[in-house]
Amino acid sequence: MSQQLIPLNRPAEAKAAGIPVDSENQLRWLERTADEKGLRDAFVRIGRRVFLDADKFHQLVRAHSRSAA
């Protein structure tokens, strides 16, 4: 599986990848609250920039939904 990294300032790319966000603020809030949501591993820091790994995000969400069921 290839790693799809989405910059936090590109909500349209995130939405196209199936991540339910409509704005840059929603993406940044998701990153700020990632620890409490169990999504910290979906965020990658390269230098000063933070990216969302769409594949890892979906994997973590699926794992969480299976454990909640």
C-alpha positions as a Python dict, from the first residue, in 0.01 Angstrom:
ca = {
    (1, 'M'): (0, 0, 0),
    (2, 'S'): (147, 336, -99),
    (3, 'Q'): (153, 621, 147),
    (4, 'Q'): (-72, 912, 50),
    (5, 'L'): (42, 1218, 243),
    (6, 'I'): (-194, 1515, 244),
    (7, 'P'): (-80, 1857, 368),
    (8, 'L'): (-306, 2001, 638),
    (9, 'N'): (-376, 2306, 422),
    (10, 'R'): (-543, 2099, 146),
    (11, 'P'): (-891, 1997, 267),
    (12, 'A'): (-1011, 1922, -88),
    (13, 'E'): (-742, 1654, -123),
    (14, 'A'): (-838, 1508, 214),
    (15, 'K'): (-1205, 1501, 119),
    (16, 'A'): (-1120, 1333, -214),
    (17, 'A'): (-931, 1068, -15),
    (18, 'G'): (-1246, 995, 186),
    (19, 'I'): (-1165, 1193, 500),
    (20, 'P'): (-1474, 1374, 628),
    (21, 'V'): (-1347, 1732, 650),
    (22, 'D'): (-1464, 2053, 483),
    (23, 'S'): (-1199, 2304, 588),
    (24, 'E'): (-836, 2351, 679),
    (25, 'N'): (-948, 2431, 1035),
    (26, 'Q'): (-1115, 2090, 1062),
    (27, 'L'): (-796, 1918, 947),
    (28, 'R'): (-587, 2112, 1196),
    (29, 'W'): (-834, 2038, 1477),
    (30, 'L'): (-818, 1669, 1387),
    (31, 'E'): (-440, 1687, 1423),
    (32, 'R'): (-457, 1873, 1755),
    (33, 'T'): (-698, 1617, 1902),
    (34, 'A'): (-540, 1311, 1741),
    (35, 'D'): (-409, 1169, 2070),
    (36, 'E'): (-749, 1150, 2234),
    (37, 'K'): (-905, 1008, 1915),
    (38, 'G'): (-637, 742, 1867),
    (39, 'L'): (-524, 892, 1536),
    (40, 'R'): (-174, 1017, 1625),
    (41, 'D'): (-8, 759, 1397),
    (42, 'A'): (-197, 900, 1096),
    (43, 'F'): (-2, 1227, 1116),
    (44, 'V'): (352, 1259, 982),
    (45, 'R'): (585, 1551, 1049),
    (46, 'I'): (843, 1628, 780),
    (47, 'G'): (1053, 1921, 889),
    (48, 'R'): (810, 2188, 1006),
    (49, 'R'): (519, 2059, 797),
    (50, 'V'): (255, 1814, 915),
    (51, 'F'): (84, 1573, 677),
    (52, 'L'): (-208, 1336, 712),
    (53, 'D'): (-141, 982, 594),
    (54, 'A'): (-480, 897, 440),
    (55, 'D'): (-418, 521, 428),
    (56, 'K'): (-312, 507, 793),
    (57, 'F'): (-611, 726, 890),
    (58, 'H'): (-855, 482, 728),
    (59, 'Q'): (-675, 185, 883),
    (60, 'L'): (-700, 336, 1233),
    (61, 'V'): (-1067, 429, 1187),
    (62, 'R'): (-1150, 74, 1069),
    (63, 'A'): (-962, -77, 1365),
    (64, 'H'): (-1147, 152, 1607),
    (65, 'S'): (-1488, 74, 1457),
    (66, 'R'): (-1419, -301, 1478),
    (67, 'S'): (-1316, -277, 1844),
    (68, 'A'): (-1623, -66, 1927),
    (69, 'A'): (-1861, -320, 1770),
}
